[in-house]
Coordinates of C-alpha atoms in Angstrom, one line a residue:
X1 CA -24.4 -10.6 1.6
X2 CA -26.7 -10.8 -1.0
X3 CA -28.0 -14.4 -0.3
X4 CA -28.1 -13.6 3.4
X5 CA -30.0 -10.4 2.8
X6 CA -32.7 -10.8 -0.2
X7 CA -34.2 -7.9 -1.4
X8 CA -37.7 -7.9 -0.8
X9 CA -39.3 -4.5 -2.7
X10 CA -40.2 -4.8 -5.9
X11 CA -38.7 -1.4 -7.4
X12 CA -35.7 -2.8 -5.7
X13 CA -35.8 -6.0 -7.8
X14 CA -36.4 -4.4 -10.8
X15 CA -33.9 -2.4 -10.6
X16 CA -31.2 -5.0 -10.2
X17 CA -32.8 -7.0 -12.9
X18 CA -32.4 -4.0 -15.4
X19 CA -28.5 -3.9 -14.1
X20 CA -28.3 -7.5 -15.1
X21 CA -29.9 -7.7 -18.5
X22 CA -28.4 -4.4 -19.5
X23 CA -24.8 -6.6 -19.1
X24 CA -26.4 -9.3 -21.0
X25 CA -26.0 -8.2 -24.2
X26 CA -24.8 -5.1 -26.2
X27 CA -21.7 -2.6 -26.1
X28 CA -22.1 -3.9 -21.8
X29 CA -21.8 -6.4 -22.2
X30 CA -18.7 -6.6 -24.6
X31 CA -17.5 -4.1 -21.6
X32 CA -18.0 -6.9 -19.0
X33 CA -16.0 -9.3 -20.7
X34 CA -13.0 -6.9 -20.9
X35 CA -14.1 -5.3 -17.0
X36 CA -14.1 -9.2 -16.0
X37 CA -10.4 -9.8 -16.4
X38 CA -9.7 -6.5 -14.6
X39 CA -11.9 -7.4 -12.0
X40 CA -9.9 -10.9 -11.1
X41 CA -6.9 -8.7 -10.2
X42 CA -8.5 -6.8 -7.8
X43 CA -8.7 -9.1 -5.2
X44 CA -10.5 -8.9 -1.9
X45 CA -10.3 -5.2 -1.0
X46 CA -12.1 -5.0 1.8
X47 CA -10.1 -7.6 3.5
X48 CA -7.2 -6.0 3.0
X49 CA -8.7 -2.4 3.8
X50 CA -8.8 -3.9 7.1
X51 CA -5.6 -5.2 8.0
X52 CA -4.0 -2.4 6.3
X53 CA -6.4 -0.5 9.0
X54 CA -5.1 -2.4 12.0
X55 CA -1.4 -2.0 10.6
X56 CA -1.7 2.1 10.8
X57 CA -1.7 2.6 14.6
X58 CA -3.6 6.2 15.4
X59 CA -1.0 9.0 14.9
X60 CA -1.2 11.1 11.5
X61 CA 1.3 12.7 9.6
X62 CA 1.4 16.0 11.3
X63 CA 0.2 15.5 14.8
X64 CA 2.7 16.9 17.8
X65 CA 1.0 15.5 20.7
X66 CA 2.7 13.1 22.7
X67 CA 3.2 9.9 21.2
X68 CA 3.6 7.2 24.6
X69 CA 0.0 8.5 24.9
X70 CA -1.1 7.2 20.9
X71 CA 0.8 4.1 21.2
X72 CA -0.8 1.5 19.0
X73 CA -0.9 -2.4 20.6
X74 CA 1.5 -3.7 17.5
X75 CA 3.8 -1.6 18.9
X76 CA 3.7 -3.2 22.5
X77 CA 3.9 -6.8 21.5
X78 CA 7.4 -8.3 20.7
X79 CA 8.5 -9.5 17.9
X80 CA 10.4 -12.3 17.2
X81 CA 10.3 -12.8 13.5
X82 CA 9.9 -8.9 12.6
X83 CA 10.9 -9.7 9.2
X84 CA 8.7 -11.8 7.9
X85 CA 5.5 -9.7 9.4
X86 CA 7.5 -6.7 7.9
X87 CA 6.9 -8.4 4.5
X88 CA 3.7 -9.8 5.4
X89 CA 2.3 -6.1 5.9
X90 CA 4.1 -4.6 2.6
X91 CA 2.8 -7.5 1.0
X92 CA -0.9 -6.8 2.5
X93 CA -0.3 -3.2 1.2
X94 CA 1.1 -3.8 -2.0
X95 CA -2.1 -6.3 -3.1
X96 CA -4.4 -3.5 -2.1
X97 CA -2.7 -0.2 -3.9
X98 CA -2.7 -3.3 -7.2
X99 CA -5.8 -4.3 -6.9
X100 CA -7.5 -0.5 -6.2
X101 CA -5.4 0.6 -9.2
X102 CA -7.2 -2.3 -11.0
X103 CA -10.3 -1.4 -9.9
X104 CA -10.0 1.8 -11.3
X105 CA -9.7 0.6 -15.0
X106 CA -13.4 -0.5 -14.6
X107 CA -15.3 2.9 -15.3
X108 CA -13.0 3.8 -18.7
X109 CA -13.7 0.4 -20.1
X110 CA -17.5 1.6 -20.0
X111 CA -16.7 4.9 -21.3
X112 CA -18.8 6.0 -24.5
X113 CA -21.5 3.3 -23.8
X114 CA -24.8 4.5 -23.3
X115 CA -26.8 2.8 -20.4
X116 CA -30.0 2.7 -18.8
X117 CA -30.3 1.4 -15.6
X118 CA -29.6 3.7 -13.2
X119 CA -27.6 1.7 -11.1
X120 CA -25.4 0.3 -13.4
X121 CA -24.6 3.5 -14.3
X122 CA -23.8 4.6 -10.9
X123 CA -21.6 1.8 -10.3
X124 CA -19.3 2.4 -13.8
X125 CA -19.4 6.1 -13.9
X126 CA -17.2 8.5 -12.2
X127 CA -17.9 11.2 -9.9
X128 CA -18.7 14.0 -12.0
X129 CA -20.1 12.2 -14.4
X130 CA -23.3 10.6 -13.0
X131 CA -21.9 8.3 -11.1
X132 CA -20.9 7.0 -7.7
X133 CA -17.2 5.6 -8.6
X134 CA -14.7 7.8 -6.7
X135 CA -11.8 9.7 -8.3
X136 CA -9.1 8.3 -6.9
X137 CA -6.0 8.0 -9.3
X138 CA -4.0 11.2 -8.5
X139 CA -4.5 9.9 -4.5
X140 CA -3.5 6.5 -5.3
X141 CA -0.3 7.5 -7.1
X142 CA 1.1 9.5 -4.1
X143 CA 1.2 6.1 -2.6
X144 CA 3.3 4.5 -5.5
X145 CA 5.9 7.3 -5.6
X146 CA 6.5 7.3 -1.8
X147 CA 6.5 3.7 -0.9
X148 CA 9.1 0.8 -2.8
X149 CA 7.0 -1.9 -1.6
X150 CA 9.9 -4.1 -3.0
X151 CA 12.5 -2.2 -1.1
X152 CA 10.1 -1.6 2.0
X153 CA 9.5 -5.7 2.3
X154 CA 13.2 -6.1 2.5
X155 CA 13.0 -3.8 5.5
X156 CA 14.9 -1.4 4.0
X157 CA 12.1 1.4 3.6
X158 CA 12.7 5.3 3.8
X159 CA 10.0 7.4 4.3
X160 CA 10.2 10.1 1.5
X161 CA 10.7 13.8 2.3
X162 CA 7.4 15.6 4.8
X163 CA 5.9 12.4 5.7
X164 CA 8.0 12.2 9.3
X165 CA 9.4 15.5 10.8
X166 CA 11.7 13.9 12.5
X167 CA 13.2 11.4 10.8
X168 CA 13.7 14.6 8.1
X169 CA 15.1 15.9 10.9
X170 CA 18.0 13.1 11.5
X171 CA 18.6 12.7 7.8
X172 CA 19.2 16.7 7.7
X173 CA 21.3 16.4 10.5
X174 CA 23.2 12.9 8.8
X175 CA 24.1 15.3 6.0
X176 CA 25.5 18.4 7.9
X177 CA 27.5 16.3 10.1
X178 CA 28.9 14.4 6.8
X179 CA 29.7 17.9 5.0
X180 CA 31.5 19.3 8.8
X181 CA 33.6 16.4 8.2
X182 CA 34.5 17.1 4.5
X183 CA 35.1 20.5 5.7
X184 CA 37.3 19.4 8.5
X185 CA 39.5 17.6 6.2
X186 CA 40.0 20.9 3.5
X187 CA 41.0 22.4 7.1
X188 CA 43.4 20.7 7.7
X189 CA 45.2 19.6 4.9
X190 CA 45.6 23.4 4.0
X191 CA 46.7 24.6 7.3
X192 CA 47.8 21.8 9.6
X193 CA 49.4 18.6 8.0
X194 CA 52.9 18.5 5.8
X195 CA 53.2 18.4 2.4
X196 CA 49.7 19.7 2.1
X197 CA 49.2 18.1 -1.7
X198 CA 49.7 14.6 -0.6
X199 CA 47.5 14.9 2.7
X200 CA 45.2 16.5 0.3
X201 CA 45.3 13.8 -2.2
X202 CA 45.7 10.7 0.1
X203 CA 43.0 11.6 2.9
X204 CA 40.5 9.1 2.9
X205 CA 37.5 8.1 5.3
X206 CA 37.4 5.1 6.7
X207 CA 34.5 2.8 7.3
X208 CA 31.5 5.2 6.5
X209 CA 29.0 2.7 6.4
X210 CA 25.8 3.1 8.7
X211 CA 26.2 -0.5 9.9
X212 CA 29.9 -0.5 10.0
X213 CA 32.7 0.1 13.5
X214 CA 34.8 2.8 14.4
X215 CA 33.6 5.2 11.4
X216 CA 35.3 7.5 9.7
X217 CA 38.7 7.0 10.7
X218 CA 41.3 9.1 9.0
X219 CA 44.0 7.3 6.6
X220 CA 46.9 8.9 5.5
X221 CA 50.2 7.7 4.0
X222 CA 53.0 7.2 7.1
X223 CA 55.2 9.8 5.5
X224 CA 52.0 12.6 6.4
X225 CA 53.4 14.5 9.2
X226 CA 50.5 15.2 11.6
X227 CA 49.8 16.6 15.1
X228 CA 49.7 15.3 18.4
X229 CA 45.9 15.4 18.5
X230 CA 45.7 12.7 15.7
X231 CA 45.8 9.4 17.8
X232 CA 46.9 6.3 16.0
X233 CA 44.2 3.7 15.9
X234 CA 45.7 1.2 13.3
X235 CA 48.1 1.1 10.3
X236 CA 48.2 -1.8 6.9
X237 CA 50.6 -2.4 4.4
X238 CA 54.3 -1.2 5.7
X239 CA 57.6 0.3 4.5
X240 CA 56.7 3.2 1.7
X241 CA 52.7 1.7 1.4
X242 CA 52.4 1.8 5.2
X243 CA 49.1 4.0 5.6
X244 CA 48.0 5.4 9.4
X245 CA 45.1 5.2 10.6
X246 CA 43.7 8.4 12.8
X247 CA 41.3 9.5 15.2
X248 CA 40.7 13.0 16.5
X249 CA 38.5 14.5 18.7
X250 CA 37.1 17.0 16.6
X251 CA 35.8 13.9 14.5
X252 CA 35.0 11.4 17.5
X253 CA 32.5 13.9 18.5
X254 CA 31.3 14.4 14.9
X255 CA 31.0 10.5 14.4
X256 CA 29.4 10.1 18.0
X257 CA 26.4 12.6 16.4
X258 CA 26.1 10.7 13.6
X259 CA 25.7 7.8 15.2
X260 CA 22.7 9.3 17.7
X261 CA 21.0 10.3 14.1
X262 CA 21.8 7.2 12.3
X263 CA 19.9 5.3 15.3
X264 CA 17.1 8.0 15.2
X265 CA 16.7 7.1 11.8
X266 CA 16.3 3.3 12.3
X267 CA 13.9 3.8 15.0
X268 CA 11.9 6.1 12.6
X269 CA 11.8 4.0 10.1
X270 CA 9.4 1.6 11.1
X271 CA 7.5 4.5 12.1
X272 CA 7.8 6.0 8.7
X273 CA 5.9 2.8 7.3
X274 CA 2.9 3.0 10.1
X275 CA 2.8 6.3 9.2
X276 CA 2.3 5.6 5.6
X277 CA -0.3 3.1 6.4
X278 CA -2.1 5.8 8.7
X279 CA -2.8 8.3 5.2
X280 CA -4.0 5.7 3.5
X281 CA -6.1 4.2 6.1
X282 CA -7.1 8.1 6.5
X283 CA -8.9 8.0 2.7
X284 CA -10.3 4.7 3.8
X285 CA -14.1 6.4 3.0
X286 CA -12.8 6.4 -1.1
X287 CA -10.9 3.1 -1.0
X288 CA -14.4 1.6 0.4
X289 CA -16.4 3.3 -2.3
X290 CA -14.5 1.9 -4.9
X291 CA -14.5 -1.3 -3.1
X292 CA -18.2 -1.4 -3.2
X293 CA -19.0 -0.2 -6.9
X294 CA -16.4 -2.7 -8.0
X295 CA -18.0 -5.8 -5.4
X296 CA -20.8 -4.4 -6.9
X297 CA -20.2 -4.8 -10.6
X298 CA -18.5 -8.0 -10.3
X299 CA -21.6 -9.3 -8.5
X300 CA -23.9 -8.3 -11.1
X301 CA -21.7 -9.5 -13.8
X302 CA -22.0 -12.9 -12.8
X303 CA -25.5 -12.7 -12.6
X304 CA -25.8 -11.4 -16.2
X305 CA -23.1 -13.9 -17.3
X306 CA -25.2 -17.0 -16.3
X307 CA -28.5 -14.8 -17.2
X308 CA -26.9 -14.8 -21.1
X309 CA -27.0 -18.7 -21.0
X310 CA -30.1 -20.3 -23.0
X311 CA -32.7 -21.0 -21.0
X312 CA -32.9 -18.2 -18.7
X313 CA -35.5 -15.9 -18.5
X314 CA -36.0 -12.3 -16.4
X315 CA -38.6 -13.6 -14.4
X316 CA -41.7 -10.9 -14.2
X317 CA -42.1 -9.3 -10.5
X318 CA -46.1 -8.9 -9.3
X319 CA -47.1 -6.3 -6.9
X320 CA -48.7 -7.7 -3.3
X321 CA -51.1 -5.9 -1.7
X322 CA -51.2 -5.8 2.6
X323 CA -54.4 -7.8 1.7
X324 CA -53.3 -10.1 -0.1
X325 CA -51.3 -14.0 -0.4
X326 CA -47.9 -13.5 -2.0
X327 CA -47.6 -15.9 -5.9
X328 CA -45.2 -17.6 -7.6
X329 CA -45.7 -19.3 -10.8
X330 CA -42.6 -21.1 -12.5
X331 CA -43.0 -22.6 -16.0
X332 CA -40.8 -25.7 -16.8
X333 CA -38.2 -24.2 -14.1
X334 CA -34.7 -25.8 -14.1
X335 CA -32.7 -25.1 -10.8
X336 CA -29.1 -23.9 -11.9
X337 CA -27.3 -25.9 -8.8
X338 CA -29.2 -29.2 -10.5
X339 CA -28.5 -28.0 -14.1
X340 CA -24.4 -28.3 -13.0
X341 CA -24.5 -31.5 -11.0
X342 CA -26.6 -33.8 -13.9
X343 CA -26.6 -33.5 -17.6
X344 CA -29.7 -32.0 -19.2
X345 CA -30.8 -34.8 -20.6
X346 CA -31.3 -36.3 -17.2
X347 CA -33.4 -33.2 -15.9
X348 CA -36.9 -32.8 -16.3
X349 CA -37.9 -29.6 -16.0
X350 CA -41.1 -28.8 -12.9
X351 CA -44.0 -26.5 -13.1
X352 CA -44.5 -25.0 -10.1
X353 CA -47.8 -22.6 -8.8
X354 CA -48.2 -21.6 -5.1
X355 CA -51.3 -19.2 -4.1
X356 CA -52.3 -18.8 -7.4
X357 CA -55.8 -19.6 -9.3

């Protein structure tokens, strides 16, 4: 942006040239080279702040209105390898939360360092405290503790307590229905099935899996006498080991529940994650600001990097009148593209005067 935009006010200039030799040399620049390495992990954050933008949809946490009508266009187009863009998205997400939570290591490397220019300081200082770099670590951690990026890339994410009403609502309804059927078991081993210590002892749930068929089928031992209602839906093992297996009606309707809620879940799932995405795209205004102080230091840090090297000099800005020719006057200049391509030896440095006496 810089090279397709060049500043053209001299204050401005100046002011990026005091940036740049600031980071040239003292306590910044000892800063720099520690901020540098931090900087590499960052990444491109922008980048990412988009995609992670177009992976939100429009619907925030907390909105009732109808949801055909805020359908986003990912959620239209099919999907035929929904796993791999599942982990392409985590992984999208999980560079950006890393590299933002590199980014924010910048300002304390400069902490205790007094500096100058002003817009140095604005870009390593935070809110508060002179400076333009945003606050963002309590924010940023919400986002670590609520989404397993690990987990979530598997495709096995689960959106953590108030961030979707109503996939809270199918997990509270998941746990009622499992404790109705713990209770319908205590029922009826005290009052309806013979001996009631062994019923007791031997009742077991059967395939209680979310993925797995004919859930929660009753086993009990063959010599459990039970009622008519219990209908036989299998057996294994035989003679004095032969163990029933039981359905009743109380619990088909129980497990028919669970499965509705179990399927509610699934569905809200993926809806969970856009949902995630949808916060964070929602602070998008700090990610940005962090995005830019940090483009912003890394930039100048490679300026003052090269601007450390012998040889360079902070060239000296002259004011032009409306009236007047713009100047430029260069003394024994060496181009820095030139400088890498031949040895020095090979270079002969230029003098070079345009609209000057």
């Amino acid at each position: 942006a810089w090279l397709l935009r060049p500043l053209f006010r001299k204050a401005d200039i100046e002011r990026r040239q005091e940036a740049v030799q600031e980071l040239a040399s003292g306590g910044a620049a000892v800063a720099l080279s520690e901020a540098r390495s931090v900087l590499s992990k960052c990444g491109d954050i922008e980048r990412l702040l988009s995609r992670v933008h177009s992976m939100s949809g429009f619907t925030m946490p907390g909105d009732d209105d109808d949801e055909n009508s805020r359908i986003h266009p990912n959620d239209r187009a099919v999907l035929y390898e929904t796993a791999a863009y599942t982990k392409r998205k985590v992984g999208d997400f999980s560079k950006v939360l890393q590299g933002l939570r590199s980014a924010t290591q910048s300002p304390e490397l400069f902490n205790g360092i007094e500096i100058q220019s002003g817009l140095l300081r604005k870009i390593v200082h935070f809110n508060g405290q002179g400076g333009c770099f945003p606050n963002m670590a309590d924010d940023l951690e919400w986002f670590f503790e609520n989404f397993d990026c690990e987990m979530a890339s598997q495709g096995h994410f689960e959106p953590g307590r108030g961030i979707d009403g109503r996939y809270d609502e199918a997990s509270d309804t998941v746990e009622r229905i499992i404790a109705e059927l713990n209770a319908y078991k205590d029922e009826m081993c005290s009052t309806v099935l013979s001996p009631p210590a062994l019923a007791r002892t031997s009742w077991t749930y059967a395939n209680t899996k979310i993925d797995s068929k004919d859930k929660y089928l009753i086993e009990l031992p063959a010599n459990v006498a039970v009622p008519d209602d219990f209908i036989m839906k299998g057996k294994r093992g035989s003679g004095r080991k032969q163990v029933n297996k039981y359905r009743t009606a109380v619990v088909e309707e129980l497990v028919g529940e669970l499965e509705q809620a179990y399927e509610l879940q699934r569905e809200r799932m993926t809806r969970g994650m856009e949902l995630i995405f949808a916060k964070f795209d929602s602070k998008r205004t700090l990610w940005a600001a962090a995005a830019q102080a940090t483009a912003l230091l890394d930039a100048i840090g490679s300026l003052a990097q090269t601007a450390s090297k012998p040889g360079y000099v902070r060239p000296k800005i002259l004011e032009c009148a409306m009236d007047e020719s713009p100047k430029i006057n260069i003394v024994q200049g060496r181009h820095p593209c030139i400088e890498n391509t031949f040895n020095s030896s090979e270079f002969i440095p230029n003098d070079l005067v345009l609209g000057c006496d």
